[in-house]
Amino acid sequence: MNIRPPLPPFTREAAIQKVRAAEDAWNGQCSEHVALAYTQDSCWRNRDEFLAGRADITAFLVRKWERELEYRLIKELWAFDGNRIAVRFVYEWRDHGGQWWRSHGNENWGFNDAGLMAERHASINDVRIVESERLFRWEGPVRPDSHPGLSEMGL
């Protein structure tokens, strides 16, 4: 069995570590790598899509990152208890027409004993922005530790 530390039940420190690992993986935009953090039969709700299993998750992520260009994401721990974590997040991206977007959302995560995510429920809202309003500007796939988080940025 694939084990993905930290494992539940989560401490505050472990929950923050899990959130940052997810942020870093999603910013890397490797759908196959990201999908390994989920159980084989993981169930998702993402906006109006319902997914089941790693194959669906991988295909979803491929479509997402083909559509959402220059993707930059920041996640922040909202709450945790036992094997569950609640996260708020914001990401910025550009569509193929050149329009910039800032997407705000919340996720509820449920993990199995091996630290793999078995459930993900995401609600997301998109706001049009102009390029000059972008806040997430860093090189490379991982947000540098020196870049402020959501609370520090007032988001």
PDB file of C-alpha atoms in Angstrom:
ATOM      1  CA  MET A   1       0.000   0.000   0.000  1.00  0.00           C
ATOM      2  CA  ASN A   2       1.181   3.501  -0.832  1.00  0.00           C
ATOM      3  CA  ILE A   3       1.725   5.510   2.384  1.00  0.00           C
ATOM      4  CA  ARG A   4       1.655   9.312   2.202  1.00  0.00           C
ATOM      5  CA  PRO A   5       2.826  10.985   5.443  1.00  0.00           C
ATOM      6  CA  PRO A   6       1.842  12.822   7.457  1.00  0.00           C
ATOM      7  CA  LEU A   7      -0.812  10.373   8.592  1.00  0.00           C
ATOM      8  CA  PRO A   8      -4.066  10.993  10.467  1.00  0.00           C
ATOM      9  CA  PRO A   9      -5.030  11.848  13.078  1.00  0.00           C
ATOM     10  CA  PHE A  10      -3.533  15.222  12.154  1.00  0.00           C
ATOM     11  CA  THR A  11      -1.886  17.707  14.456  1.00  0.00           C
ATOM     12  CA  ARG A  12      -1.941  21.365  13.422  1.00  0.00           C
ATOM     13  CA  GLU A  13       1.662  21.088  12.199  1.00  0.00           C
ATOM     14  CA  ALA A  14       0.917  17.908  10.204  1.00  0.00           C
ATOM     15  CA  ALA A  15      -2.221  19.444   8.654  1.00  0.00           C
ATOM     16  CA  ILE A  16      -0.233  22.503   7.539  1.00  0.00           C
ATOM     17  CA  GLN A  17       2.416  20.182   6.082  1.00  0.00           C
ATOM     18  CA  LYS A  18      -0.276  18.232   4.176  1.00  0.00           C
ATOM     19  CA  VAL A  19      -1.773  21.460   2.786  1.00  0.00           C
ATOM     20  CA  ARG A  20       1.600  22.794   1.625  1.00  0.00           C
ATOM     21  CA  ALA A  21       2.484  19.462   0.004  1.00  0.00           C
ATOM     22  CA  ALA A  22      -0.797  19.590  -1.937  1.00  0.00           C
ATOM     23  CA  GLU A  23      -0.151  23.202  -2.992  1.00  0.00           C
ATOM     24  CA  ASP A  24       3.351  22.359  -4.207  1.00  0.00           C
ATOM     25  CA  ALA A  25       2.153  19.286  -6.112  1.00  0.00           C
ATOM     26  CA  TRP A  26      -0.710  21.139  -7.833  1.00  0.00           C
ATOM     27  CA  ASN A  27       1.615  23.998  -8.786  1.00  0.00           C
ATOM     28  CA  GLY A  28       3.890  21.404 -10.396  1.00  0.00           C
ATOM     29  CA  GLN A  29       0.998  20.530 -12.735  1.00  0.00           C
ATOM     30  CA  CYS A  30       1.998  16.881 -13.237  1.00  0.00           C
ATOM     31  CA  SER A  31      -1.397  15.183 -13.243  1.00  0.00           C
ATOM     32  CA  GLU A  32       0.031  11.678 -12.749  1.00  0.00           C
ATOM     33  CA  HIS A  33       2.109  12.796  -9.754  1.00  0.00           C
ATOM     34  CA  VAL A  34      -0.781  14.710  -8.174  1.00  0.00           C
ATOM     35  CA  ALA A  35      -3.158  11.741  -8.596  1.00  0.00           C
ATOM     36  CA  LEU A  36      -0.870   9.528  -6.481  1.00  0.00           C
ATOM     37  CA  ALA A  37      -1.932  11.491  -3.382  1.00  0.00           C
ATOM     38  CA  TYR A  38      -5.470  10.076  -3.757  1.00  0.00           C
ATOM     39  CA  THR A  39      -6.840   6.598  -3.104  1.00  0.00           C
ATOM     40  CA  GLN A  40      -7.510   4.359  -6.106  1.00  0.00           C
ATOM     41  CA  ASP A  41     -11.257   4.921  -5.552  1.00  0.00           C
ATOM     42  CA  SER A  42     -11.104   8.532  -4.357  1.00  0.00           C
ATOM     43  CA  CYS A  43     -14.384  10.445  -4.802  1.00  0.00           C
ATOM     44  CA  TRP A  44     -14.340  14.091  -5.837  1.00  0.00           C
ATOM     45  CA  ARG A  45     -16.755  16.899  -6.364  1.00  0.00           C
ATOM     46  CA  ASN A  46     -15.060  19.767  -8.167  1.00  0.00           C
ATOM     47  CA  ARG A  47     -17.488  22.551  -9.005  1.00  0.00           C
ATOM     48  CA  ASP A  48     -20.147  20.665 -10.994  1.00  0.00           C
ATOM     49  CA  GLU A  49     -18.036  17.601 -11.835  1.00  0.00           C
ATOM     50  CA  PHE A  50     -18.133  14.338  -9.934  1.00  0.00           C
ATOM     51  CA  LEU A  51     -15.090  12.090 -10.295  1.00  0.00           C
ATOM     52  CA  ALA A  52     -14.294   8.605  -9.039  1.00  0.00           C
ATOM     53  CA  GLY A  53     -10.827   7.094  -9.013  1.00  0.00           C
ATOM     54  CA  ARG A  54      -7.336   8.066 -10.063  1.00  0.00           C
ATOM     55  CA  ALA A  55      -7.969   7.684 -13.800  1.00  0.00           C
ATOM     56  CA  ASP A  56     -10.821  10.232 -13.660  1.00  0.00           C
ATOM     57  CA  ILE A  57      -8.729  12.530 -11.451  1.00  0.00           C
ATOM     58  CA  THR A  58      -5.748  12.362 -13.815  1.00  0.00           C
ATOM     59  CA  ALA A  59      -7.912  13.090 -16.879  1.00  0.00           C
ATOM     60  CA  PHE A  60      -9.580  15.993 -15.060  1.00  0.00           C
ATOM     61  CA  LEU A  61      -6.215  17.519 -14.111  1.00  0.00           C
ATOM     62  CA  VAL A  62      -4.907  17.192 -17.683  1.00  0.00           C
ATOM     63  CA  ARG A  63      -7.986  19.086 -18.974  1.00  0.00           C
ATOM     64  CA  LYS A  64      -7.703  21.669 -16.204  1.00  0.00           C
ATOM     65  CA  TRP A  65      -4.094  22.595 -16.870  1.00  0.00           C
ATOM     66  CA  GLU A  66      -4.589  22.610 -20.637  1.00  0.00           C
ATOM     67  CA  ARG A  67      -7.271  25.268 -20.080  1.00  0.00           C
ATOM     68  CA  GLU A  68      -5.779  27.184 -17.106  1.00  0.00           C
ATOM     69  CA  LEU A  69      -2.468  28.628 -18.308  1.00  0.00           C
ATOM     70  CA  GLU A  70       0.225  30.175 -16.074  1.00  0.00           C
ATOM     71  CA  TYR A  71      -1.521  28.545 -13.103  1.00  0.00           C
ATOM     72  CA  ARG A  72      -0.364  29.728  -9.643  1.00  0.00           C
ATOM     73  CA  LEU A  73      -2.055  28.405  -6.479  1.00  0.00           C
ATOM     74  CA  ILE A  74      -1.892  29.201  -2.772  1.00  0.00           C
ATOM     75  CA  LYS A  75      -3.663  26.996  -0.207  1.00  0.00           C
ATOM     76  CA  GLU A  76      -4.218  27.732   3.488  1.00  0.00           C
ATOM     77  CA  LEU A  77      -5.355  25.500   6.312  1.00  0.00           C
ATOM     78  CA  TRP A  78      -8.809  26.450   7.569  1.00  0.00           C
ATOM     79  CA  ALA A  79      -9.560  23.638  10.050  1.00  0.00           C
ATOM     80  CA  PHE A  80      -8.698  20.026  10.841  1.00  0.00           C
ATOM     81  CA  ASP A  81      -9.979  17.163  12.977  1.00  0.00           C
ATOM     82  CA  GLY A  82      -8.915  13.532  13.014  1.00  0.00           C
ATOM     83  CA  ASN A  83      -8.615  12.450   9.385  1.00  0.00           C
ATOM     84  CA  ARG A  84     -10.192  15.578   7.881  1.00  0.00           C
ATOM     85  CA  ILE A  85      -8.754  18.878   6.697  1.00  0.00           C
ATOM     86  CA  ALA A  86     -10.580  21.970   5.436  1.00  0.00           C
ATOM     87  CA  VAL A  87      -8.670  24.312   3.152  1.00  0.00           C
ATOM     88  CA  ARG A  88      -9.283  27.651   1.522  1.00  0.00           C
ATOM     89  CA  PHE A  89      -7.399  28.502  -1.627  1.00  0.00           C
ATOM     90  CA  VAL A  90      -6.927  31.065  -4.353  1.00  0.00           C
ATOM     91  CA  TYR A  91      -5.338  30.562  -7.725  1.00  0.00           C
ATOM     92  CA  GLU A  92      -4.634  32.780 -10.694  1.00  0.00           C
ATOM     93  CA  TRP A  93      -4.565  31.706 -14.316  1.00  0.00           C
ATOM     94  CA  ARG A  94      -4.949  32.918 -17.875  1.00  0.00           C
ATOM     95  CA  ASP A  95      -7.260  31.443 -20.489  1.00  0.00           C
ATOM     96  CA  HIS A  96      -6.339  30.910 -24.161  1.00  0.00           C
ATOM     97  CA  GLY A  97      -7.965  34.243 -25.058  1.00  0.00           C
ATOM     98  CA  GLY A  98      -5.612  36.135 -22.717  1.00  0.00           C
ATOM     99  CA  GLN A  99      -8.197  36.822 -19.979  1.00  0.00           C
ATOM    100  CA  TRP A 100      -6.787  36.556 -16.445  1.00  0.00           C
ATOM    101  CA  TRP A 101      -8.819  34.974 -13.641  1.00  0.00           C
ATOM    102  CA  ARG A 102      -8.592  34.685  -9.878  1.00  0.00           C
ATOM    103  CA  SER A 103     -10.388  31.609  -8.564  1.00  0.00           C
ATOM    104  CA  HIS A 104     -11.387  31.465  -4.883  1.00  0.00           C
ATOM    105  CA  GLY A 105     -12.493  28.278  -3.196  1.00  0.00           C
ATOM    106  CA  ASN A 106     -12.826  25.914  -0.293  1.00  0.00           C
ATOM    107  CA  GLU A 107     -12.023  22.219  -0.124  1.00  0.00           C
ATOM    108  CA  ASN A 108     -12.964  19.548   2.372  1.00  0.00           C
ATOM    109  CA  TRP A 109     -10.603  16.581   2.442  1.00  0.00           C
ATOM    110  CA  GLY A 110     -11.006  13.130   4.022  1.00  0.00           C
ATOM    111  CA  PHE A 111      -7.990  10.797   4.338  1.00  0.00           C
ATOM    112  CA  ASN A 112      -7.546   7.075   4.863  1.00  0.00           C
ATOM    113  CA  ASP A 113      -5.143   5.636   7.457  1.00  0.00           C
ATOM    114  CA  ALA A 114      -2.283   5.627   4.907  1.00  0.00           C
ATOM    115  CA  GLY A 115      -2.575   9.407   4.422  1.00  0.00           C
ATOM    116  CA  LEU A 116      -4.146   9.181   0.961  1.00  0.00           C
ATOM    117  CA  MET A 117      -7.077  11.451   0.197  1.00  0.00           C
ATOM    118  CA  ALA A 118     -10.257   9.405  -0.182  1.00  0.00           C
ATOM    119  CA  GLU A 119     -12.645  12.375  -0.547  1.00  0.00           C
ATOM    120  CA  ARG A 120     -12.323  15.884  -1.965  1.00  0.00           C
ATOM    121  CA  HIS A 121     -15.205  18.344  -2.131  1.00  0.00           C
ATOM    122  CA  ALA A 122     -14.363  21.668  -3.805  1.00  0.00           C
ATOM    123  CA  SER A 123     -16.451  24.804  -4.270  1.00  0.00           C
ATOM    124  CA  ILE A 124     -14.873  27.451  -6.492  1.00  0.00           C
ATOM    125  CA  ASN A 125     -15.790  30.914  -7.788  1.00  0.00           C
ATOM    126  CA  ASP A 126     -13.986  32.709 -10.626  1.00  0.00           C
ATOM    127  CA  VAL A 127     -13.399  36.462 -10.842  1.00  0.00           C
ATOM    128  CA  ARG A 128     -12.082  38.230 -13.936  1.00  0.00           C
ATOM    129  CA  ILE A 129      -8.975  40.293 -13.295  1.00  0.00           C
ATOM    130  CA  VAL A 130      -6.629  42.291 -15.474  1.00  0.00           C
ATOM    131  CA  GLU A 131      -2.970  41.317 -15.717  1.00  0.00           C
ATOM    132  CA  SER A 132      -1.893  44.240 -13.515  1.00  0.00           C
ATOM    133  CA  GLU A 133      -4.096  42.891 -10.660  1.00  0.00           C
ATOM    134  CA  ARG A 134      -2.201  39.604 -10.475  1.00  0.00           C
ATOM    135  CA  LEU A 135      -0.705  38.895  -7.051  1.00  0.00           C
ATOM    136  CA  PHE A 136       0.876  35.475  -7.534  1.00  0.00           C
ATOM    137  CA  ARG A 137       4.131  36.159  -9.339  1.00  0.00           C
ATOM    138  CA  TRP A 138       6.962  33.716  -8.810  1.00  0.00           C
ATOM    139  CA  GLU A 139       9.291  31.735 -11.022  1.00  0.00           C
ATOM    140  CA  GLY A 140       9.217  27.968 -11.059  1.00  0.00           C
ATOM    141  CA  PRO A 141       6.538  25.554  -9.939  1.00  0.00           C
ATOM    142  CA  VAL A 142       6.786  26.043  -6.146  1.00  0.00           C
ATOM    143  CA  ARG A 143       5.795  29.173  -4.236  1.00  0.00           C
ATOM    144  CA  PRO A 144       8.907  30.453  -2.458  1.00  0.00           C
ATOM    145  CA  ASP A 145       8.745  30.564   1.333  1.00  0.00           C
ATOM    146  CA  SER A 146       9.318  34.334   1.089  1.00  0.00           C
ATOM    147  CA  HIS A 147       6.075  34.805  -0.922  1.00  0.00           C
ATOM    148  CA  PRO A 148       3.176  35.789   1.363  1.00  0.00           C
ATOM    149  CA  GLY A 149       0.252  33.451   1.950  1.00  0.00           C
ATOM    150  CA  LEU A 150      -3.440  34.244   1.601  1.00  0.00           C
ATOM    151  CA  SER A 151      -3.919  35.805   5.035  1.00  0.00           C
ATOM    152  CA  GLU A 152      -0.821  37.978   4.671  1.00  0.00           C
ATOM    153  CA  MET A 153      -2.142  39.196   1.315  1.00  0.00           C
ATOM    154  CA  GLY A 154      -5.589  39.978   2.687  1.00  0.00           C
ATOM    155  CA  LEU A 155      -7.308  37.414   0.467  1.00  0.00           C
TER     156      LEU A 155
END
